[in-house]
Coordinates of C-alpha atoms in Angstrom, one line a residue:
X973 CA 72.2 7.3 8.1
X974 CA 75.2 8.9 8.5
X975 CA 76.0 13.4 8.5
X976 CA 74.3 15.1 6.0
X977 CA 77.4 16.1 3.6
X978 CA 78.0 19.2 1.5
X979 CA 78.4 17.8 -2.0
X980 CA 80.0 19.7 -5.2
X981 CA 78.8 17.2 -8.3
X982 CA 81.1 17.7 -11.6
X983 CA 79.0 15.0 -13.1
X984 CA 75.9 15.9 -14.2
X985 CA 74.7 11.8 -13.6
X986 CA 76.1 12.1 -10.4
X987 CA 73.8 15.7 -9.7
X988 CA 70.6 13.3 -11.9
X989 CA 71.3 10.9 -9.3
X990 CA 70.9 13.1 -6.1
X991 CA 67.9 14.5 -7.4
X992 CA 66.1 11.3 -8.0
X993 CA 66.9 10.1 -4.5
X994 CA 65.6 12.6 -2.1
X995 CA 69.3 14.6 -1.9
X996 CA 69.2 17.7 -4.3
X997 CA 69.6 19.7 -0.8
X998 CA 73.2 18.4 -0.3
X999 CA 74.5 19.7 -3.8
X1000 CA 75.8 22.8 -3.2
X1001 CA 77.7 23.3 -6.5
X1002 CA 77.3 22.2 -10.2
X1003 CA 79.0 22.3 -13.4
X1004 CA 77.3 24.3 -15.6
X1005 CA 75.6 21.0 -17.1
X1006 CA 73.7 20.9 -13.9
X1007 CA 69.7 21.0 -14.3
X1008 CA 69.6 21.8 -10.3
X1009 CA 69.9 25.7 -10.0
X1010 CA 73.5 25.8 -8.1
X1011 CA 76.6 27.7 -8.1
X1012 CA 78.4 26.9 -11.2
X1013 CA 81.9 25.6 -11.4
X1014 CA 83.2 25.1 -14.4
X1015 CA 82.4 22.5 -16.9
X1016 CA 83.0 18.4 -16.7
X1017 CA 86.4 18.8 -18.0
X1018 CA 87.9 22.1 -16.5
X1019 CA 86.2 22.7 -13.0
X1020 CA 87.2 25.6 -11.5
X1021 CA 88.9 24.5 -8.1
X1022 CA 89.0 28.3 -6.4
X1023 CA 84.9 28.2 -6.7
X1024 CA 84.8 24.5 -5.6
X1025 CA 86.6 25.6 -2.6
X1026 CA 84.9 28.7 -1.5
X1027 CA 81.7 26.0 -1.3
X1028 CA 83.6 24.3 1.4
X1029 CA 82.2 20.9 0.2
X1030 CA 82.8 17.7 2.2
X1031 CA 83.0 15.9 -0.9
X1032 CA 83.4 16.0 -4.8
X1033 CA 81.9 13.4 -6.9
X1034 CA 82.9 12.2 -10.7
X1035 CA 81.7 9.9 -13.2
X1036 CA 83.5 8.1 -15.9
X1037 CA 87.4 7.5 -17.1
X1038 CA 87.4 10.6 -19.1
X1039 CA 87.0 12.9 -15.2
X1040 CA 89.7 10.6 -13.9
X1041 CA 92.7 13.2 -14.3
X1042 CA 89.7 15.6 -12.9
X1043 CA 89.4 13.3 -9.7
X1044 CA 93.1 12.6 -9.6
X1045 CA 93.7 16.7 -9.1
X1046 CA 90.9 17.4 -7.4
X1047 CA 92.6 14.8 -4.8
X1048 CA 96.1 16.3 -5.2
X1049 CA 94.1 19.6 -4.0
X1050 CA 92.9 18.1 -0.8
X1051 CA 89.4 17.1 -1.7
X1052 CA 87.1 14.2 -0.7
X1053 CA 86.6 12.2 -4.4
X1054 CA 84.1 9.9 -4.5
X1055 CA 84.8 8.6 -8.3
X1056 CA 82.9 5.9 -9.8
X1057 CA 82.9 4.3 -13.7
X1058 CA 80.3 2.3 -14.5
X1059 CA 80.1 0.3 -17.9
X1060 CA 76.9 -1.6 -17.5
X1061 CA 73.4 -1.0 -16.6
X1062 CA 73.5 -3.2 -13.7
X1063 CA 76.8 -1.3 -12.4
X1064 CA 75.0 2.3 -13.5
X1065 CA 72.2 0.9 -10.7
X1066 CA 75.2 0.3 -8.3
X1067 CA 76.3 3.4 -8.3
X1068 CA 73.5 4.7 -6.5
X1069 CA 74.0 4.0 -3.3
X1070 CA 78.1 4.6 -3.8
X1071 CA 77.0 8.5 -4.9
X1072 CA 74.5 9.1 -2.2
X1073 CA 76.7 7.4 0.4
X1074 CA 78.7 10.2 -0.4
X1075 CA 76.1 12.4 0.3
X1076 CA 75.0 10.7 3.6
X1077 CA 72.0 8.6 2.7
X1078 CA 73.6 5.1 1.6
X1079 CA 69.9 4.3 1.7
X1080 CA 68.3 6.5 -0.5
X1081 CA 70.7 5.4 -3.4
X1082 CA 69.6 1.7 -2.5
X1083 CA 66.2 2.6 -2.6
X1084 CA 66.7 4.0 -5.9
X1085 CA 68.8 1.4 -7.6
X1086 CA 65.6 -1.1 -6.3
X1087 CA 63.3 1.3 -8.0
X1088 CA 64.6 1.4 -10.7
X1089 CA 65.1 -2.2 -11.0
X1090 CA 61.7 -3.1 -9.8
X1091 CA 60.6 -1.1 -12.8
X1092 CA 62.9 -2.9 -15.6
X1093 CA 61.1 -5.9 -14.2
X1094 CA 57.3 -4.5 -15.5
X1095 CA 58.8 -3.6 -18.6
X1096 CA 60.4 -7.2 -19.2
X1097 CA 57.1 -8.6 -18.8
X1098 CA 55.3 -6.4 -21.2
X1099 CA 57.9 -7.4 -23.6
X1100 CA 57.9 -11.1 -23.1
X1101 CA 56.3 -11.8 -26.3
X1102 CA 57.3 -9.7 -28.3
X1103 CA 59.8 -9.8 -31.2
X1104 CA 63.3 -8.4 -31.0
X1105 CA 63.5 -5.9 -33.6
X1106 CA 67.3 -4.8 -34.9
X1107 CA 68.8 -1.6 -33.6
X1108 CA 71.4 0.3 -34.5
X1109 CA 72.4 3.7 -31.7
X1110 CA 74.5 6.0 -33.5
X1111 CA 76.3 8.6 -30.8
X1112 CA 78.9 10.2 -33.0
X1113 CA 78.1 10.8 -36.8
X1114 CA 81.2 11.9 -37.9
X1115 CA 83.1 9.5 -37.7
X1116 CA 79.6 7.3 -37.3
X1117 CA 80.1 5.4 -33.8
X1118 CA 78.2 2.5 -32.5
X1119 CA 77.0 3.5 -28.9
X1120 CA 78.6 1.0 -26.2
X1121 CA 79.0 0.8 -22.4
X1122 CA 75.1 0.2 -21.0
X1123 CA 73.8 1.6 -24.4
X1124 CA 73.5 -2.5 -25.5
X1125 CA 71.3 -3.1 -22.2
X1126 CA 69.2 -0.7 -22.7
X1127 CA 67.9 -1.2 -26.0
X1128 CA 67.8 -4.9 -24.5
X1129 CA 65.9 -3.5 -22.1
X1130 CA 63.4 -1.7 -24.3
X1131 CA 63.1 -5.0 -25.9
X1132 CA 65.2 -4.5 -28.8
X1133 CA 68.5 -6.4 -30.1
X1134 CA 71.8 -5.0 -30.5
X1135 CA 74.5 -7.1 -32.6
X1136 CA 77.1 -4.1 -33.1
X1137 CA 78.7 -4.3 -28.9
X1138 CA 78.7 -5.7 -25.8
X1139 CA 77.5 -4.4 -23.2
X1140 CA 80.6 -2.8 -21.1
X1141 CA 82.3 -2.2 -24.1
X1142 CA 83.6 1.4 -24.9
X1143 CA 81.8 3.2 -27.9
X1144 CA 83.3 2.3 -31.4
X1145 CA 83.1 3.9 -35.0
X1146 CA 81.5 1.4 -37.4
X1147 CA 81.5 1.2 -41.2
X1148 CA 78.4 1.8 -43.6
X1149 CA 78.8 -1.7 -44.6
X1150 CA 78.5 -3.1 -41.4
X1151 CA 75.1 -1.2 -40.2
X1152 CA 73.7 -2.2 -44.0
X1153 CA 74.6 -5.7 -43.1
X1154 CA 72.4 -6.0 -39.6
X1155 CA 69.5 -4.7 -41.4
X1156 CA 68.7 -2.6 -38.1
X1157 CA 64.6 -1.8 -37.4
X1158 CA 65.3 1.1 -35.7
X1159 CA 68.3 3.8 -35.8
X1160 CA 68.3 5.7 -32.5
X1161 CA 70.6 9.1 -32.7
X1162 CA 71.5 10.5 -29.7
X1163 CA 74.9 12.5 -30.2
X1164 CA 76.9 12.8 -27.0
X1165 CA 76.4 16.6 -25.5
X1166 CA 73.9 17.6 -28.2
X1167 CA 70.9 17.3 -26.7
X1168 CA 68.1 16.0 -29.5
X1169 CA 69.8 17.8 -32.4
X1170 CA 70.0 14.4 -34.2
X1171 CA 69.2 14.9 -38.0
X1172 CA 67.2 12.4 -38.9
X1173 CA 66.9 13.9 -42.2
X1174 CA 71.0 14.4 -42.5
X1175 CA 70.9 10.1 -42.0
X1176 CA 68.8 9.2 -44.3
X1177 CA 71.2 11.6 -46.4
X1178 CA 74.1 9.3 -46.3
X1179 CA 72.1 6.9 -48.7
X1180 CA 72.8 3.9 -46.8
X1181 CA 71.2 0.8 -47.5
X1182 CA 68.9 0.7 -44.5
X1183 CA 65.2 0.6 -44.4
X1184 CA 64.4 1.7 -40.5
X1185 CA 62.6 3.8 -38.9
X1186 CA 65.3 6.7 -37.8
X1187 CA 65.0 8.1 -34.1
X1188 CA 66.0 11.6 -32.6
X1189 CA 66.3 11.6 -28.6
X1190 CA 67.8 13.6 -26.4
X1191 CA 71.1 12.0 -25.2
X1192 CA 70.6 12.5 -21.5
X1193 CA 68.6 9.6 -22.2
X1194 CA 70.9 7.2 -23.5
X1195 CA 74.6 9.0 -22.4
X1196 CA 74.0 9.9 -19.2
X1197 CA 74.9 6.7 -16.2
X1198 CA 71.6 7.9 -14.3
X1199 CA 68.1 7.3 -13.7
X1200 CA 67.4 9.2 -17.3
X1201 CA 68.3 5.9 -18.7
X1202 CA 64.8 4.6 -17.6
X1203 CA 63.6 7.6 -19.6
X1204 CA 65.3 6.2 -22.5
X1205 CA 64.1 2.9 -22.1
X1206 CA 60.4 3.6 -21.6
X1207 CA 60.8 5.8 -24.8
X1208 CA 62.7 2.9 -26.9
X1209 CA 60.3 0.7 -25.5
X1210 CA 57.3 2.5 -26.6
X1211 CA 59.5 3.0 -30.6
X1212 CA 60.1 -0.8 -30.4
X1213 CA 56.8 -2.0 -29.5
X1214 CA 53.9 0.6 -30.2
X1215 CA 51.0 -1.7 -29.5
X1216 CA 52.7 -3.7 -26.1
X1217 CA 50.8 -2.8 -22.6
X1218 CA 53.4 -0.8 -21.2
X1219 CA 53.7 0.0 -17.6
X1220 CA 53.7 3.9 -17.2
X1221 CA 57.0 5.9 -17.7
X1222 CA 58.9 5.6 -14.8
X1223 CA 59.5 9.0 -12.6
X1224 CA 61.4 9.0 -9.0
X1225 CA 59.3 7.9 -6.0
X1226 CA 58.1 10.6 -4.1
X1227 CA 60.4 11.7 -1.4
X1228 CA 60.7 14.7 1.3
X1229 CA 64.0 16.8 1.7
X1230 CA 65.2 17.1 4.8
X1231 CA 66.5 20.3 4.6
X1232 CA 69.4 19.6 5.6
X1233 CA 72.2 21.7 4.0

């Protein structure tokens, strides 16, 4: 294992995935989207690089292309980036060891990524025989937008199908006509940075043509490239397929901190 490092998270997947693994003690600063009680610095887009550096971190870490001209100046500023973008579920689980690397415990994020794996495997064979119903995620309404990236392998995951993307591809608007036509099950909303505020009730307002069962969940769940997404999928899972034997709802192993930051 190598030093202990003093890490300042502006990603609040990055901060999820420290936690999970056994690391919350190296985080030393937050944005304010942080759910670990740390020094604030600024939000995901506008950090606030005088507070970063009174932290003295050994590193910075940021998630996704929309923090890459955050990463980029936070380089030009002399900082340690550690800067990943994952557009799968399978690269989401990769990142885990990359972040806690960062952090000095390439093992713990190894450990993790396994976990988590290990437990996408319990779910799969719950599912096995069960149907695929249609769904259709929804993380913008206005325009309406068809969520992408790992979004299609998770509802996969939950045992549900997802004709609107690919997985890896970016999140899209779609038309009324083309939701109407794929007849979806299930509509999941999950509006990026909104928490569960979902309206259910303002969807079935549109009047479309679709005859599903309408979700609400909190977008952590489905947004955020961390272990939450096992959250997501054990609730999709449990939407999907009421009556399937489930494993329980996946939580982090148990670890000690070391205390040592």
């Amino acid at each position: 294992m190598a030093e202990p490092s003093r890490v300042v998270s502006l990603a609040p997947s990055a901060t999820a995935i420290l936690d999970a693994a056994g690391l919350a003690d190296r985080v030393v600063g937050a944005t304010v989207h942080s759910a670990l009680d740390r020094p604030a610095v600024g939000g995901w887009l506008n950090p606030d690089f005088d507070r970063i550096d009174a932290l003295d971190p050994d590193v910075l870490c940021t998630c996704d292309d929309l923090q890459e001209d955050v990463a980029a100046e936070a380089r030009d500023r002399g900082f340690d980036v550690e800067h990943v973008a994952p557009a799968t579920l399978d690269e989401v689980f990769d990142t885990f060891p990359t972040i806690c690397d960062a952090a000095g415990d390439v093992a713990a994020g190894a450990s993790l990524a396994g976990d988590c794996r290990q437990h996408l495997d319990s779910v799969a064979t719950a599912l096995t025989d069960e149907a695929r119903p249609t769904v259709y995620c929804e993380e913008w309404a206005d325009p309406p937008m068809a969520a992408g990236n790992w979004v299609p392998d998770v509802v996969r995951a939950a045992g549900g199908a997802y004709p609107f993307l690919d997985a890896g591809e970016r999140s899209r608007e779609v038309t009324r006509e083309t939701v109407e036509s794929a007849a979806p099950d299930h509509v999941v909303l999950h509006p990026c940075g909104k928490g569960e505020r979902g309206d259910p009730a303002a969807f079935t307002a549109r009047n479309w043509d679709v005859d599903a069962d309408v979700h609400a969940i909190d977008d952590s769940l489905l947004n955020q490239p961390s272990p939450a997404l096992l959250g997501g999928i054990d609730r999709l899972a449990r939407c999907f397929h009421p009556d399937a034997d489930l494993p329980d709802p996946w939580s982090p192993p148990a670890r000690e901190s070391d205390g040592s930051i």
